Coordinates of C-alpha atoms in Angstrom, one line a residue:
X249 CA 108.9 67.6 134.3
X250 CA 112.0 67.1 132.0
X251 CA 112.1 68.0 128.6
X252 CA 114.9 66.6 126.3
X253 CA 116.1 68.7 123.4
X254 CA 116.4 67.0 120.4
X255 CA 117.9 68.3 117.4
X256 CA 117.2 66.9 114.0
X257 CA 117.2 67.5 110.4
X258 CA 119.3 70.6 109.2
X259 CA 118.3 73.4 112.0
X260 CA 114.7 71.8 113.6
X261 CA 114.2 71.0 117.1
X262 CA 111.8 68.3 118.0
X263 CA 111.4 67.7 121.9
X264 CA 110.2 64.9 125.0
X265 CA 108.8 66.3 127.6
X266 CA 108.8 63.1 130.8
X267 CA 106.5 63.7 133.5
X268 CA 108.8 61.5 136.0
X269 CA 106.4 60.4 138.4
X270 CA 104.3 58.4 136.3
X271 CA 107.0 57.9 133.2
X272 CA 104.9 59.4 130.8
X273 CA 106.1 61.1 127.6
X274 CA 104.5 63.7 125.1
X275 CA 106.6 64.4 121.8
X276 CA 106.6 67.8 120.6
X277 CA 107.1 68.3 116.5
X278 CA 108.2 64.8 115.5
X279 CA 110.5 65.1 112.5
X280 CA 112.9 61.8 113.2
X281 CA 110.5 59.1 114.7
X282 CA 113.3 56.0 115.2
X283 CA 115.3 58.9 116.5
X284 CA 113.2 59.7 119.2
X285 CA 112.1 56.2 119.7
X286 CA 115.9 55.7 120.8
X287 CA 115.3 58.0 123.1
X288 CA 112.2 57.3 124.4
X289 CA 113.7 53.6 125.2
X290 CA 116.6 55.0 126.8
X291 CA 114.4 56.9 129.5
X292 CA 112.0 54.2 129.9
X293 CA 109.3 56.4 129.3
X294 CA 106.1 55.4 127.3
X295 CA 105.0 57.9 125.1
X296 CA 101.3 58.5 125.2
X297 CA 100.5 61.4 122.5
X298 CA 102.5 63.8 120.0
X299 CA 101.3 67.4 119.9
X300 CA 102.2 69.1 116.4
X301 CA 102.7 72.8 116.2
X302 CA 101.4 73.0 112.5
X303 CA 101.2 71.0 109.4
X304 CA 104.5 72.0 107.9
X305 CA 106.5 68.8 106.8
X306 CA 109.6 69.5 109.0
X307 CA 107.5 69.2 111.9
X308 CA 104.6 66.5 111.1
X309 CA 106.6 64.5 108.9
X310 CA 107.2 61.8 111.6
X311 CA 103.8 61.2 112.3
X312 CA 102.8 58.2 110.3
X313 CA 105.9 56.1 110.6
X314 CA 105.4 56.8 114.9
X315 CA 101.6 56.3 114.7
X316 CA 102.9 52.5 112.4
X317 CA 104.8 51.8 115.2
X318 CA 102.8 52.8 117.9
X319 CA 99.4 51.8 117.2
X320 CA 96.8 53.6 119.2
X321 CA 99.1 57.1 119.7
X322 CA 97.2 60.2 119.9
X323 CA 98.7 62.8 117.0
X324 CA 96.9 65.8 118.5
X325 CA 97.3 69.6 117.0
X326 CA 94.8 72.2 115.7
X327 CA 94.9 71.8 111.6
X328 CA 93.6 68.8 109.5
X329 CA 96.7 69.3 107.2
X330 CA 98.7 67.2 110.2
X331 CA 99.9 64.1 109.1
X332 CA 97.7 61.1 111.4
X333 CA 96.1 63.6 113.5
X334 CA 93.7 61.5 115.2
X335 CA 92.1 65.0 116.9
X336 CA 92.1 68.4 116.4
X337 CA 92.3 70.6 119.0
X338 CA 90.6 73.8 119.9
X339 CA 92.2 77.3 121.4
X340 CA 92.1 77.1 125.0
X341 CA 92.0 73.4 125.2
X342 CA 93.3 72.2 127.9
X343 CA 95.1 68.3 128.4
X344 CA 96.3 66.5 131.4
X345 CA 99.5 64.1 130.8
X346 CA 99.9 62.7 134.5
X347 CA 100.8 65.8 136.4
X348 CA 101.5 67.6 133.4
X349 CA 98.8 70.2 132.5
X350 CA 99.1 71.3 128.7
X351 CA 96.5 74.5 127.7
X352 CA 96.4 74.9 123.9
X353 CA 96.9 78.0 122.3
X354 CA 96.0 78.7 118.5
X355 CA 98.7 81.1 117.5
X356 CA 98.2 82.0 113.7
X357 CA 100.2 83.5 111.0
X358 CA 103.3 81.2 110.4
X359 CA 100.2 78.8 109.1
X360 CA 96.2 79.4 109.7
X361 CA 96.4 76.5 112.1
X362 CA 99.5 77.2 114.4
X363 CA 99.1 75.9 117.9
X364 CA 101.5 76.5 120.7
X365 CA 101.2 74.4 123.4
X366 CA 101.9 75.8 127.3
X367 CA 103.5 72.9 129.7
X368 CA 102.9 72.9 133.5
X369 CA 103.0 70.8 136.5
X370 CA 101.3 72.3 140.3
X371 CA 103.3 72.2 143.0
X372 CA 106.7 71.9 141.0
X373 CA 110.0 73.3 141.5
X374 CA 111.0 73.1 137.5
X375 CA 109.0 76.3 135.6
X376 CA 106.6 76.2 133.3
X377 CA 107.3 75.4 129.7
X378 CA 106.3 77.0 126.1
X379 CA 106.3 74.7 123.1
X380 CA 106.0 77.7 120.3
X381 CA 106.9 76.2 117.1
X382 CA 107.7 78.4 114.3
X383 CA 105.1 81.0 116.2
X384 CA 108.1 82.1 118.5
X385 CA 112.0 81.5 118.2
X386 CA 115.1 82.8 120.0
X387 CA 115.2 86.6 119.1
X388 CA 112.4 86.1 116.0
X389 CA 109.3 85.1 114.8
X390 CA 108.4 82.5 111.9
X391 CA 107.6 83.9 108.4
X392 CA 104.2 85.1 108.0
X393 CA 102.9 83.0 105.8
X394 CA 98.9 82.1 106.2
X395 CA 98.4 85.0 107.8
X396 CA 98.2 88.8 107.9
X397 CA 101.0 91.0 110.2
X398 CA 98.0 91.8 112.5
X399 CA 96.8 88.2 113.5
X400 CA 100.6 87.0 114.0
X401 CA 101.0 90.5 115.9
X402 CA 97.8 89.4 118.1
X403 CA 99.9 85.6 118.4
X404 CA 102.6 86.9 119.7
X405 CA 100.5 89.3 122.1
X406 CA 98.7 86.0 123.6
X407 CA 102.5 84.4 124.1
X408 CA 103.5 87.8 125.9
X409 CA 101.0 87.9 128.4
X410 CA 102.3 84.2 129.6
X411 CA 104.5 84.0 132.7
X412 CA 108.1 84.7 132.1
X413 CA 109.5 81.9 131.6
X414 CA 110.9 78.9 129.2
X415 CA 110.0 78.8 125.5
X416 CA 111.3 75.9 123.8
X417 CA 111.1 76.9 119.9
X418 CA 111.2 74.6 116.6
X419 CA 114.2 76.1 114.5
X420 CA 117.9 77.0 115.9
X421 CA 117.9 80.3 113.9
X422 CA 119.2 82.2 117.1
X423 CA 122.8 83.6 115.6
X424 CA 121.2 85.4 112.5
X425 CA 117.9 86.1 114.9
X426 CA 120.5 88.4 117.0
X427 CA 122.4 89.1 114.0
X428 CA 119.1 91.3 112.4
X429 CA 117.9 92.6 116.2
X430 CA 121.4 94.4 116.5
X431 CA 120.5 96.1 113.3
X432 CA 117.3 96.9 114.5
X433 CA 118.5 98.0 118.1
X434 CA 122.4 98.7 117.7
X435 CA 122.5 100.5 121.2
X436 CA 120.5 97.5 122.9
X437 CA 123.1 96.0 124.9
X438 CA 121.1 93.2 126.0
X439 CA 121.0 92.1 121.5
X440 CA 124.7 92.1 122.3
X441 CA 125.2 90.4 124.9
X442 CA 122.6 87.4 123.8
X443 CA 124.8 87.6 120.7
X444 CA 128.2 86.9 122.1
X445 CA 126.6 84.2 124.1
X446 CA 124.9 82.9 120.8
X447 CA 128.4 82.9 118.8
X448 CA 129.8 81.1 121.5
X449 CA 127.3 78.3 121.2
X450 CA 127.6 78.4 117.6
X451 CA 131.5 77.9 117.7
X452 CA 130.9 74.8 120.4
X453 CA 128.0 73.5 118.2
X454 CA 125.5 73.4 121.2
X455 CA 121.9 74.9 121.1
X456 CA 120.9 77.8 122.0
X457 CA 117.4 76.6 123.1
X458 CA 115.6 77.2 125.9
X459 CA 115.0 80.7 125.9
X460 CA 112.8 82.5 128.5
X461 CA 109.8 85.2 127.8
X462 CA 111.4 87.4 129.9
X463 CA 114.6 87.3 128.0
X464 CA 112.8 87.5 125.0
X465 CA 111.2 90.8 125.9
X466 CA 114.6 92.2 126.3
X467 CA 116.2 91.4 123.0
X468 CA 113.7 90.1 120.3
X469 CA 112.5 93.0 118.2
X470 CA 109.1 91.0 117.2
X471 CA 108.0 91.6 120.6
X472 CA 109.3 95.0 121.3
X473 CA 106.9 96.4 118.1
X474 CA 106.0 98.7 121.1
X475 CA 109.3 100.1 122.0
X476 CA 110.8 103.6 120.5
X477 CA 113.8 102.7 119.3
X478 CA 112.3 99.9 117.4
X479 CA 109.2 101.6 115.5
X480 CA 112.2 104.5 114.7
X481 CA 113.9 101.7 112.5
X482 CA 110.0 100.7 111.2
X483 CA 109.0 104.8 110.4
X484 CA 106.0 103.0 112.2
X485 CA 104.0 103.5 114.8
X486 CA 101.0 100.7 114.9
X487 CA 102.3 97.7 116.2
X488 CA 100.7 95.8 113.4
X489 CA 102.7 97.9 110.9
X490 CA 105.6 97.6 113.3
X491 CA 105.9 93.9 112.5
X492 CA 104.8 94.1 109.3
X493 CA 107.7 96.4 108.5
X494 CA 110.5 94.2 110.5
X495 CA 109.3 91.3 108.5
X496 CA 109.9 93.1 105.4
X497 CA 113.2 94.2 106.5
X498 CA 114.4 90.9 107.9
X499 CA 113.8 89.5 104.2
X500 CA 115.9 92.4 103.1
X501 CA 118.4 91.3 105.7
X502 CA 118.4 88.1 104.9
X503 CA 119.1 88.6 101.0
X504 CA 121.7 90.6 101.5
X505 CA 123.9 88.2 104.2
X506 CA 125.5 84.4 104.1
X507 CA 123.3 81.8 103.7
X508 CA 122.3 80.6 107.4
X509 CA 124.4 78.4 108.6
X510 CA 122.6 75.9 110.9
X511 CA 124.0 74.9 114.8
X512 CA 122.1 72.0 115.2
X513 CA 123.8 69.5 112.5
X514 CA 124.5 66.6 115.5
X515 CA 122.1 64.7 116.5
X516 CA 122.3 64.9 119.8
X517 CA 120.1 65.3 123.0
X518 CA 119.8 67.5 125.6
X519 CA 118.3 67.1 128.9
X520 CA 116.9 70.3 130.1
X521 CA 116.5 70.8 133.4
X522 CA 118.5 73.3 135.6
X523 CA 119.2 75.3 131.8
X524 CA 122.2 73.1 132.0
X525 CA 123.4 70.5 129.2
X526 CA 124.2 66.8 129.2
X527 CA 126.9 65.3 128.1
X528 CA 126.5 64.8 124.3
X529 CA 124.7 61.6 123.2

C-alpha cells in the first residue's frame, strides 16, 4: 500500500492511496481533480472510488468534475451533503479495494457526518493507515462545529483505541498546532521537540504529514484531556469539559497570534512510504 501526499489549495491535503498488486487507487478528500488525475496517470493506477471525510467544500469540491470525467466512480462517505455521493456509508462499514481493507468510522463533531476512514492490507510490511480528515490533525483537532465537546471527545476516543500508527490528516496546521500545545504543556518536551522538527519543515516548505497515533498521544493536547498537567491549564477535570475548554482557549490563542501561515502552498506530491519524501514534483 502507498499513499501519495498531495497538497492543494491554501493548507488542504488530499491523498492516493495504490494498492500495488492490482494497480488500484482510492482518493481521499478530492479538492483538485485534474490535479490528481495527473497523478493518477503518472502511476498508472486506475482509480476505482473517492472516500470523502465530510461535506465541507475544501474537501468534496472535486467530486463532480472527477465523477464528469470518470463516469461510473464511486463518491462514497457518510453525509448526503457530499457533492456526487453515489453511497452513503454507515459506522463500521467495512470496504475491500484489492488487498486493501478500509473499516469506516463515523467520527462527529467537526460536521454531524464526519467519517474517518482506517486503511489496511494482511500480511504487509507497510502499517496501517488513518485517513481522519478534519476529525484529527498533527497536534489538534478540527473546530467543533456540528457537534457538542462530548461527541467529538467520544471521536477522538474511537481514533485512540486504534493501533499506533499513521494518521494522514486533511489540513497542514501542524506549526500553530504545536505552537498552542506548548502553551498548554510548556514542560512537555516531546511539544518541543515535535515543534523544532515542525519549524524545520516549515522553513524547507515540506509537510509535516504523516503523523502516528502514538506520537500523537505524546504531544497533542486534544487527546491528552486525561493527563494532569493538561486539565490544570483547563481548571477541568471531565474530559468532555477538558476539550471543551482547550477549544475555547485555542480560539483565544488563535485571536491573539499571526494569521496562520500555510506550509503547503506547492503543489507537490509526496510518496509515503518508509516516512521518507520524494523528490518534489
Amino acid at each position: 500500500m502507498k499513499v501519495k501526499v498531495i497538497p492543494v489549495l491554501e493548507d488542504n491535503y488530499m491523498y492516493l492511496v495504490i494498492e500495488e498488486i492490482t494497480r488500484e487507487a482510492v482518493a481521499v478528500d478530492v479538492a483538485v481533480p485534474k490535479r490528481l488525475l495527473e497523478i493518477v496517470g503518472r502511476e498508472g493506477v486506475s482509480l476505482t472510488a473517492v472516500l470523502t471525510t465530510h461535506h465541507h467544500w475544501d474537501h468534496a469540491r472535486g467530486n463532480p468534475e472527477l465523477a464528469r470525467l470518470r463516469p461510473g466512480l464511486a463518491v462514497l462517505g457518510a453525509d448526503e451533503r457530499i457533492f456526487s455521493l453515489t453511497r452513503r456509508l454507515a459506522h463500521g462499514e467495512e470496504l475491500r479495494f484489492g488487498a486493501i481493507h478500509v473499516r469506516c468510522l463515523l467520527t462527529p463533531g467537526h460536521t454531524s457526518g464526519h467519517m474517518s476512514y482506517f486503511l489496511w492490507e494482511d500480511d504487509c510490511p507497510d502499517p496501517p493507515a488513518l485517513f481522519s480528515g478534519d476529525a484529527l490533525s498533527v497536534a489538534g483537532c478540527g473546530s467543533c462545529l456540528e457537534g457538542s465537546a462530548q461527541q467529538m471527545y467520544q471521536s477522538l476516543a474511537e481514533l485512540g483505541t486504534l493501533p499506533p500508527e499513521t494518521v494522514f490528516c486533511g489540513h497542514e496546521h501542524t506549526l500553530s498546532n504545536l505552537e498552542f500545545a506548548q502553551k498548554v504543556e510548556p514542560c512537555n518536551d516531546h511539544v518541543r521537540a515535535k515543534l523544532s522538527w515542525a519549524k524545520k519543515r516549515d522553513e524547507d516548505d515540506v509537510p509535516t504529514v504523516p503523523s502516528t497515533l502514538g506520537e500523537e498521544r505524546l504531544y497533542n493536547p486534544f487527546l491528552r484531556v486525561a493527563e494532569e498537567s493538561v486539565r490544570k491549564f483547563t481548571g477541568k477535570a471531565v474530559p468532555a469539559d477538558v476539550l471543551e475548554a482547550l477549544y475555547k482557549e485555542r480560539a483565544r490563542f488563535e485571536q491573539a497570534g499571526e494569521p496562520r501561515q500555510p506550509q503547503a502552498r506547492a503543489l507537490l506530491a509526496l510518496q509515503w512510504g518508509l516516512l521518507s519524501a520524494a523528490p518534489q514534483e
